[in-house]
PDB file of C-alpha atoms in Angstrom:
ATOM      1  CA  MET A  16      77.208  -9.223 -12.907  1.00 86.00           C
ATOM      2  CA  GLN A  17      80.048 -11.457 -13.937  1.00 88.00           C
ATOM      3  CA  SER A  18      78.728 -15.326 -14.908  1.00 93.00           C
ATOM      4  CA  ILE A  19      79.950 -18.377 -16.593  1.00 93.00           C
ATOM      5  CA  PHE A  20      77.744 -20.042 -18.976  1.00 95.00           C
ATOM      6  CA  HIS A  21      77.271 -23.748 -18.344  1.00 97.00           C
ATOM      7  CA  LEU A  22      75.743 -25.936 -21.290  1.00 97.00           C
ATOM      8  CA  ALA A  23      75.299 -30.013 -20.139  1.00 98.00           C
ATOM      9  CA  PHE A  24      74.952 -32.466 -23.369  1.00 98.00           C
ATOM     10  CA  ASN A  25      75.172 -35.935 -24.371  1.00 98.00           C
ATOM     11  CA  VAL A  26      78.290 -37.637 -26.197  1.00 98.00           C
ATOM     12  CA  ARG A  27      78.659 -41.395 -26.556  1.00 98.00           C
ATOM     13  CA  ASP A  28      82.587 -42.115 -25.609  1.00 97.00           C
ATOM     14  CA  LEU A  29      84.111 -40.207 -22.900  1.00 98.00           C
ATOM     15  CA  ASP A  30      87.507 -40.808 -24.234  1.00 97.00           C
ATOM     16  CA  GLY A  31      86.724 -39.529 -27.494  1.00 97.00           C
ATOM     17  CA  ALA A  32      85.459 -36.742 -25.975  1.00 98.00           C
ATOM     18  CA  ARG A  33      88.388 -36.198 -24.256  1.00 98.00           C
ATOM     19  CA  ARG A  34      90.489 -36.306 -27.602  1.00 97.00           C
ATOM     20  CA  PHE A  35      88.580 -33.772 -29.263  1.00 97.00           C
ATOM     21  CA  TYR A  36      87.669 -31.139 -26.817  1.00 98.00           C
ATOM     22  CA  GLY A  37      90.755 -31.595 -24.653  1.00 97.00           C
ATOM     23  CA  ASP A  38      93.582 -32.415 -27.470  1.00 96.00           C
ATOM     24  CA  VAL A  39      92.259 -30.732 -30.433  1.00 96.00           C
ATOM     25  CA  LEU A  40      90.261 -27.661 -28.949  1.00 96.00           C
ATOM     26  CA  GLY A  41      92.828 -27.436 -26.157  1.00 96.00           C
ATOM     27  CA  CYS A  42      89.762 -27.258 -23.379  1.00 97.00           C
ATOM     28  CA  ALA A  43      91.338 -28.009 -19.691  1.00 98.00           C
ATOM     29  CA  GLU A  44      89.610 -31.048 -17.969  1.00 98.00           C
ATOM     30  CA  GLY A  45      87.911 -30.619 -14.828  1.00 97.00           C
ATOM     31  CA  ARG A  46      85.749 -33.028 -12.737  1.00 97.00           C
ATOM     32  CA  SER A  47      84.793 -35.934 -13.966  1.00 97.00           C
ATOM     33  CA  THR A  48      83.509 -39.412 -13.146  1.00 97.00           C
ATOM     34  CA  ASP A  49      82.753 -42.591 -14.846  1.00 97.00           C
ATOM     35  CA  THR A  50      79.601 -41.049 -16.776  1.00 98.00           C
ATOM     36  CA  TRP A  51      80.291 -37.759 -17.294  1.00 98.00           C
ATOM     37  CA  VAL A  52      83.488 -35.053 -17.639  1.00 98.00           C
ATOM     38  CA  ASP A  53      83.712 -31.274 -17.441  1.00 98.00           C
ATOM     39  CA  PHE A  54      85.631 -28.781 -19.348  1.00 98.00           C
ATOM     40  CA  ASP A  55      86.630 -25.298 -19.451  1.00 98.00           C
ATOM     41  CA  PHE A  56      85.515 -24.079 -22.838  1.00 97.00           C
ATOM     42  CA  PHE A  57      87.157 -21.004 -22.986  1.00 96.00           C
ATOM     43  CA  GLY A  58      86.013 -19.700 -19.707  1.00 95.00           C
ATOM     44  CA  HIS A  59      82.393 -21.207 -19.755  1.00 96.00           C
ATOM     45  CA  GLN A  60      81.699 -24.961 -18.180  1.00 98.00           C
ATOM     46  CA  ILE A  61      80.552 -27.779 -20.240  1.00 98.00           C
ATOM     47  CA  SER A  62      79.759 -30.943 -18.822  1.00 98.00           C
ATOM     48  CA  LEU A  63      79.612 -34.024 -21.268  1.00 98.00           C
ATOM     49  CA  HIS A  64      77.568 -36.835 -20.168  1.00 98.00           C
ATOM     50  CA  LEU A  65      77.406 -40.323 -21.546  1.00 98.00           C
ATOM     51  CA  GLY A  66      74.164 -40.815 -23.704  1.00 98.00           C
ATOM     52  CA  GLU A  67      72.592 -40.101 -27.220  1.00 97.00           C
ATOM     53  CA  PRO A  68      73.351 -36.607 -28.864  1.00 96.00           C
ATOM     54  CA  PHE A  69      70.398 -34.210 -29.212  1.00 93.00           C
ATOM     55  CA  ALA A  70      68.971 -34.318 -32.533  1.00 95.00           C
ATOM     56  CA  THR A  71      69.635 -31.562 -34.761  1.00 96.00           C
ATOM     57  CA  ALA A  72      68.553 -30.496 -38.236  1.00 96.00           C
ATOM     58  CA  ARG A  73      69.984 -28.250 -41.103  1.00 95.00           C
ATOM     59  CA  THR A  74      67.190 -25.419 -40.612  1.00 96.00           C
ATOM     60  CA  GLY A  75      69.560 -22.300 -39.854  1.00 93.00           C
ATOM     61  CA  ARG A  76      70.529 -20.236 -42.730  1.00 91.00           C
ATOM     62  CA  VAL A  77      73.920 -18.680 -42.990  1.00 84.00           C
ATOM     63  CA  GLY A  78      74.348 -17.043 -46.287  1.00 81.00           C
ATOM     64  CA  ASP A  79      73.792 -19.492 -48.652  1.00 87.00           C
ATOM     65  CA  VAL A  80      74.034 -22.469 -46.252  1.00 87.00           C
ATOM     66  CA  MET A  81      71.908 -24.314 -44.307  1.00 93.00           C
ATOM     67  CA  VAL A  82      73.410 -25.145 -40.670  1.00 92.00           C
ATOM     68  CA  PRO A  83      72.377 -27.475 -38.134  1.00 95.00           C
ATOM     69  CA  MET A  84      70.138 -26.029 -35.401  1.00 96.00           C
ATOM     70  CA  PRO A  85      70.180 -26.175 -32.517  1.00 96.00           C
ATOM     71  CA  HIS A  86      74.137 -25.617 -32.192  1.00 96.00           C
ATOM     72  CA  PHE A  87      76.178 -23.936 -29.643  1.00 96.00           C
ATOM     73  CA  GLY A  88      79.693 -22.029 -29.646  1.00 95.00           C
ATOM     74  CA  LEU A  89      81.695 -19.255 -28.761  1.00 95.00           C
ATOM     75  CA  ALA A  90      83.246 -15.749 -30.131  1.00 96.00           C
ATOM     76  CA  LEU A  91      87.061 -15.619 -30.235  1.00 96.00           C
ATOM     77  CA  ALA A  92      89.349 -12.688 -30.757  1.00 96.00           C
ATOM     78  CA  LEU A  93      90.531 -13.296 -34.170  1.00 96.00           C
ATOM     79  CA  PRO A  94      93.996 -14.308 -33.758  1.00 97.00           C
ATOM     80  CA  ASP A  95      92.541 -17.191 -31.330  1.00 96.00           C
ATOM     81  CA  TRP A  96      89.931 -18.122 -33.890  1.00 97.00           C
ATOM     82  CA  GLN A  97      92.621 -18.399 -36.590  1.00 97.00           C
ATOM     83  CA  ALA A  98      94.586 -20.635 -34.170  1.00 96.00           C
ATOM     84  CA  MET A  99      91.718 -22.964 -33.732  1.00 96.00           C
ATOM     85  CA  ALA A 100      90.828 -22.880 -37.476  1.00 97.00           C
ATOM     86  CA  ALA A 101      94.309 -24.131 -38.148  1.00 97.00           C
ATOM     87  CA  ARG A 102      94.105 -26.849 -35.282  1.00 95.00           C
ATOM     88  CA  LEU A 103      90.882 -27.916 -36.506  1.00 97.00           C
ATOM     89  CA  GLU A 104      92.236 -28.108 -40.139  1.00 97.00           C
ATOM     90  CA  ALA A 105      95.254 -29.995 -39.058  1.00 96.00           C
ATOM     91  CA  ALA A 106      93.013 -32.606 -37.018  1.00 95.00           C
ATOM     92  CA  GLY A 107      90.999 -33.424 -40.452  1.00 95.00           C
ATOM     93  CA  THR A 108      88.009 -31.580 -39.042  1.00 96.00           C
ATOM     94  CA  GLU A 109      85.059 -31.845 -42.017  1.00 94.00           C
ATOM     95  CA  PHE A 110      83.465 -28.774 -41.629  1.00 96.00           C
ATOM     96  CA  VAL A 111      79.788 -27.689 -42.310  1.00 93.00           C
ATOM     97  CA  LEU A 112      80.956 -24.177 -43.005  1.00 93.00           C
ATOM     98  CA  LYS A 113      84.484 -23.976 -43.766  1.00 95.00           C
ATOM     99  CA  PRO A 114      86.543 -21.116 -42.044  1.00 97.00           C
ATOM    100  CA  GLN A 115      85.503 -17.495 -43.616  1.00 95.00           C
ATOM    101  CA  VAL A 116      84.570 -14.205 -43.150  1.00 95.00           C
ATOM    102  CA  ARG A 117      80.977 -12.548 -43.359  1.00 90.00           C
ATOM    103  CA  PHE A 118      79.997  -9.219 -43.560  1.00 88.00           C
ATOM    104  CA  GLU A 119      83.377  -8.213 -44.497  1.00 91.00           C
ATOM    105  CA  GLY A 120      83.624  -4.351 -44.517  1.00 90.00           C
ATOM    106  CA  GLN A 121      80.287  -4.190 -42.614  1.00 88.00           C
ATOM    107  CA  PRO A 122      79.319  -3.644 -38.827  1.00 86.00           C
ATOM    108  CA  GLY A 123      79.501  -6.833 -37.213  1.00 82.00           C
ATOM    109  CA  GLU A 124      82.292  -8.453 -39.647  1.00 90.00           C
ATOM    110  CA  GLN A 125      83.136 -11.739 -38.361  1.00 93.00           C
ATOM    111  CA  TRP A 126      84.992 -14.966 -39.386  1.00 96.00           C
ATOM    112  CA  THR A 127      82.604 -18.220 -38.607  1.00 96.00           C
ATOM    113  CA  MET A 128      82.971 -21.860 -39.268  1.00 96.00           C
ATOM    114  CA  PHE A 129      80.657 -24.767 -38.339  1.00 95.00           C
ATOM    115  CA  PHE A 130      81.372 -28.314 -37.510  1.00 97.00           C
ATOM    116  CA  PHE A 131      80.404 -31.261 -35.581  1.00 97.00           C
ATOM    117  CA  ASP A 132      82.040 -32.948 -32.568  1.00 97.00           C
ATOM    118  CA  PRO A 133      82.674 -36.741 -33.061  1.00 96.00           C
ATOM    119  CA  PHE A 134      79.227 -37.063 -31.772  1.00 97.00           C
ATOM    120  CA  GLY A 135      76.967 -35.225 -33.968  1.00 96.00           C
ATOM    121  CA  ASN A 136      77.289 -32.033 -31.845  1.00 97.00           C
ATOM    122  CA  PRO A 137      77.257 -28.924 -34.008  1.00 97.00           C
ATOM    123  CA  ILE A 138      79.698 -26.035 -32.783  1.00 97.00           C
ATOM    124  CA  GLU A 139      79.815 -22.510 -34.542  1.00 97.00           C
ATOM    125  CA  ILE A 140      83.157 -20.907 -33.676  1.00 97.00           C
ATOM    126  CA  LYS A 141      83.116 -16.994 -34.596  1.00 96.00           C
ATOM    127  CA  GLY A 142      86.308 -14.795 -34.607  1.00 96.00           C
ATOM    128  CA  LEU A 143      86.042 -10.982 -34.044  1.00 95.00           C
ATOM    129  CA  ARG A 144      88.634  -8.208 -34.439  1.00 93.00           C
ATOM    130  CA  SER A 145      87.245  -6.935 -30.900  1.00 92.00           C
ATOM    131  CA  LEU A 146      84.662  -8.928 -29.091  1.00 91.00           C
ATOM    132  CA  GLU A 147      82.968  -5.535 -28.332  1.00 90.00           C
ATOM    133  CA  THR A 148      81.543  -5.672 -32.074  1.00 87.00           C
ATOM    134  CA  LEU A 149      79.704  -8.978 -31.296  1.00 88.00           C
ATOM    135  CA  TYR A 150      76.150  -7.544 -31.709  1.00 88.00           C
ATOM    136  CA  ASP A 151      77.125  -4.441 -34.342  1.00 84.00           C
ATOM    137  CA  LYS A 152      74.285  -4.338 -36.747  1.00 81.00           C
TER     138      LYS A 152
END
């Protein structure tokens, strides 16, 4: 079965969302109205609607850092992850968890970074040498 994940959530400003998701993250814009805009989030659909973003709290532990829950994100091949980390750093993104490697040399080795979009929606991006190792333990 092939599928595409869909997530709809709120942002406070569609033009700001276009700048962040389109210009910084590099997502292609899809359909839109005056109250929402769709993006191709690396092969998945996100729908950003005008409204108040969902509440989050730093209750998730990643190593020694408490990260925001709930959050969403994706796993990328390592070269794509590195390119995204460079774009985010160049854009002056403030990271909850700066780009770094976790579980180095172990099954499930991954690079990760946590940050917020301009509206407070938390995002985690993982990088893997091979996407097939995402569930390794």
